[in-house]
Amino acid sequence: MQVDKTTLNDLSIFEREEELSIFHYLCFTRTNQGKDYLRYLLSNPLGSIEAITDTQKTIQHLQTSFAKWPASITNGTIMVVERFYDSPVTSYPNQPSIANSFLYKLFNSYDFSLTKYSVEHFITFIKSMELLIEVLQQSQSKQLQTWVSKIEFLLGKPFVKQMMQKEKKAKLLPSQILAFGNFLRHNYKHEVFELIDIYSKLDAYLSLAIACTKYNFCFPQLQTSTQPFINAHGLYHILLPTPISYDVQLNKENNFLFLTGANMAGKSTFIKAVGVSVYLAHIGMGVPAKQMQISLFDGLLSNIHVVDNILKGESYFFNEVQRIKSTVEKISDGKNWLILIDELFKGTNVQDAMKCSTTVIEGLRKMNNALFILSTHLYEIA
């Protein structure tokens, strides 16, 4: 689904003040890499029913398996593992023995301590990844099945199996520490970063699963349709502490929803609530509604927070016109679009705003391949 930066900003998917964003509301990740991947997921809505359905299965499985999720992998664990490869250490003995390991520990105490500390975190990490195989292997999600197979392959090396057999409280011998450190540093680096990458993605999807459970989101039904439609019951804006829910029906016969009313009547909130729900549906996660059926949309565009540009000499009104022009050009491709417009032509006087808005509305109503929600506080336009 096509979405531009203006729309992401209008819907508060991301904000400069992160605490005010949808991203922050849905973020329950445990690692920095997981948080980065969650940002990627929320920036890239999916474009097919198959991809959306599989993501829904991924999140739904993680909802049911959250209680079994290993808590031993933390952001600190990942940081220790990564920094081990960036930290210079004196070369280890090729074949660690009691004697040369003792000498290495004696003359390179800092390097030995770093290696010991890192190896212990490695063991914790790979043993936790092994536990994840049991948690994920019964999933119907193709994505989770792919990751399970990959984890099994990456943990399949004999030396890794030997490391995983070590008990958590068992004291490692210096020779074992150096042998494990040598293997991890020179023979397992690529595999370790693949495992970290997989866990980061799982961390991001787990965050969405936690959010869906905590906020009691429902998973929407998406359908391939030549004509766009939205059918939602009990839909609300997720950022409001005490939201008012809406029932929304838009389809081919009723594709233009015109909102009017006084300032602060809730018009903008309603528009954003619909936009956010449709957007989240195309990410594959649950939505803030009791029930929702929608078509697969090819694009989502909004015209809510237009700004002027002093450096370019572009006024507020000029950029409003440019945004409308750009929108019309994009949705003339015959594909399914959702268009959200809040308070047309705020940058000019009332009379001009009425005339311009009426002209634009009459033109937009002729486009049957899109759904429109437009608001204004100018009663005369209605």
XYZ file of C-alpha atoms in Angstrom, residues 116-316:
201
model
C 34.533 -15.348 29.929
C 31.807 -12.737 30.364
C 30.959 -12.808 26.650
C 30.913 -16.610 26.395
C 28.476 -16.820 29.310
C 26.130 -14.412 27.522
C 26.542 -16.344 24.277
C 25.471 -19.540 26.000
C 22.438 -17.782 27.475
C 21.543 -16.389 24.057
C 21.793 -19.620 22.061
C 20.002 -21.672 24.732
C 17.161 -19.150 24.672
C 17.028 -19.349 20.878
C 16.711 -23.115 21.240
C 13.730 -22.599 23.551
C 12.120 -20.379 20.920
C 12.046 -23.324 18.523
C 9.636 -25.115 20.862
C 7.549 -21.961 21.270
C 7.218 -21.259 17.547
C 7.280 -24.616 15.768
C 3.500 -25.248 15.941
C 2.647 -21.971 14.222
C 0.674 -21.817 10.959
C 2.619 -18.716 9.942
C 4.957 -19.274 6.999
C 7.246 -16.553 8.316
C 7.593 -18.194 11.723
C 8.155 -21.595 10.130
C 10.963 -20.110 8.031
C 12.611 -18.580 11.103
C 12.314 -21.844 13.075
C 14.043 -23.758 10.286
C 16.770 -21.125 10.113
C 17.348 -21.170 13.892
C 17.581 -24.975 13.880
C 20.170 -24.814 11.099
C 22.243 -22.107 12.791
C 22.263 -23.990 16.113
C 23.108 -27.295 14.465
C 26.903 -27.057 14.611
C 28.533 -29.603 17.003
C 30.453 -26.915 18.894
C 27.214 -24.992 19.483
C 25.502 -28.157 20.733
C 28.394 -28.605 23.153
C 27.960 -25.051 24.438
C 24.227 -25.512 24.940
C 24.835 -28.581 27.115
C 26.592 -26.460 29.718
C 24.457 -25.862 32.769
C 23.826 -22.262 33.745
C 25.469 -22.578 37.164
C 28.252 -24.897 36.008
C 31.683 -23.299 36.171
C 33.512 -23.244 32.856
C 37.161 -24.260 32.791
C 39.633 -21.682 31.411
C 40.395 -24.025 28.502
C 36.694 -24.289 27.691
C 36.272 -20.534 27.850
C 39.113 -19.957 25.405
C 37.958 -22.750 23.098
C 34.423 -21.358 22.987
C 35.702 -17.809 22.571
C 37.968 -18.837 19.696
C 35.119 -20.665 17.953
C 32.661 -17.800 18.371
C 35.145 -15.180 17.256
C 36.543 -16.933 14.200
C 34.018 -19.571 13.107
C 30.575 -18.399 14.159
C 30.381 -14.624 13.728
C 28.110 -14.629 10.667
C 25.744 -17.150 12.265
C 25.525 -15.140 15.488
C 24.474 -11.992 13.658
C 21.887 -13.977 11.699
C 20.443 -15.217 14.991
C 20.394 -11.670 16.369
C 18.621 -10.487 13.229
C 15.966 -13.206 13.570
C 15.444 -12.423 17.243
C 15.142 -8.708 16.496
C 12.338 -9.416 14.049
C 10.632 -11.719 16.517
C 10.976 -9.019 19.174
C 9.197 -6.528 16.898
C 6.345 -8.896 16.087
C 6.052 -9.865 19.753
C 5.632 -6.156 20.521
C 2.656 -5.998 18.157
C 1.229 -9.152 19.740
C 1.525 -7.654 23.226
C -0.176 -4.467 22.013
C -3.043 -6.391 20.400
C -3.623 -8.309 23.624
C -3.229 -5.341 25.978
C -5.555 -3.067 24.006
C -7.969 -5.832 22.968
C -7.636 -5.146 19.243
C -9.562 -7.206 16.716
C -8.033 -8.613 13.547
C -9.779 -7.196 10.462
C -10.939 -9.245 7.506
C -9.385 -8.029 4.271
C -10.833 -8.826 0.874
C -9.660 -8.334 -2.673
C -12.248 -6.159 -4.383
C -12.444 -4.079 -7.543
C -14.236 -1.431 -5.491
C -12.902 -0.168 -2.137
C -15.021 -0.490 1.001
C -14.833 -0.103 4.773
C -17.241 -1.718 7.204
C -16.259 -1.114 10.828
C -18.146 -1.456 14.091
C -16.968 0.164 17.331
C -13.947 1.847 15.752
C -12.031 4.377 17.862
C -8.764 6.348 17.975
C -6.129 4.413 19.893
C -4.325 7.411 21.372
C -7.331 8.695 23.322
C -7.658 7.583 26.972
C -11.479 7.685 26.823
C -12.370 7.416 23.129
C -15.802 7.526 21.538
C -16.380 4.652 19.119
C -17.885 4.909 15.636
C -19.631 2.677 13.144
C -18.353 3.351 9.630
C -19.642 2.145 6.267
C -18.125 3.328 3.015
C -18.553 1.581 -0.329
C -19.147 2.150 -4.038
C -22.617 3.609 -3.503
C -21.523 5.742 -0.538
C -17.892 6.577 -1.197
C -17.855 10.212 -0.005
C -18.320 11.012 3.671
C -18.796 14.741 4.284
C -18.326 15.909 7.878
C -19.322 19.302 9.193
C -19.725 20.800 12.627
C -18.209 23.227 15.073
C -14.528 23.352 15.954
C -13.447 20.653 18.434
C -16.505 18.572 17.584
C -14.307 15.539 16.818
C -14.100 15.678 13.029
C -10.310 15.388 12.850
C -10.248 12.637 15.449
C -12.767 10.610 13.469
C -10.802 11.019 10.245
C -7.561 9.987 11.897
C -9.224 7.027 13.642
C -10.342 5.614 10.290
C -6.962 6.280 8.697
C -4.965 4.689 11.514
C -7.168 1.583 11.547
C -6.895 1.075 7.798
C -3.158 1.621 7.996
C -2.665 -0.864 10.851
C -4.809 -3.403 9.007
C -2.370 -3.263 6.094
C 0.549 -3.898 8.445
C -1.150 -7.138 9.440
C -1.926 -6.324 13.053
C -5.131 -5.858 14.987
C -7.136 -2.647 14.899
C -8.977 -0.620 17.560
C -12.481 -1.779 16.738
C -14.961 -4.469 17.715
C -15.212 -5.685 14.146
C -13.827 -4.579 10.786
C -14.006 -5.689 7.160
C -12.158 -3.727 4.497
C -10.957 -4.083 0.955
C -7.275 -4.185 0.113
C -6.239 -0.589 -0.563
C -3.525 0.348 -3.033
C -2.871 3.647 -1.315
C -3.728 5.987 1.556
C -3.283 9.759 1.353
C -4.187 12.524 3.767
C -4.457 16.293 3.688
C -4.610 17.279 7.351
C -1.516 19.198 8.489
C -0.344 21.224 5.506
C 2.437 23.748 6.215
C 3.915 26.714 4.371
C 7.506 26.918 3.174
C 9.130 30.305 3.725
C 12.419 29.357 2.064
C 10.664 28.372 -1.163
C 8.212 31.254 -0.973
C 5.268 28.864 -0.816
C 2.267 30.004 1.189
C -0.014 27.797 3.222
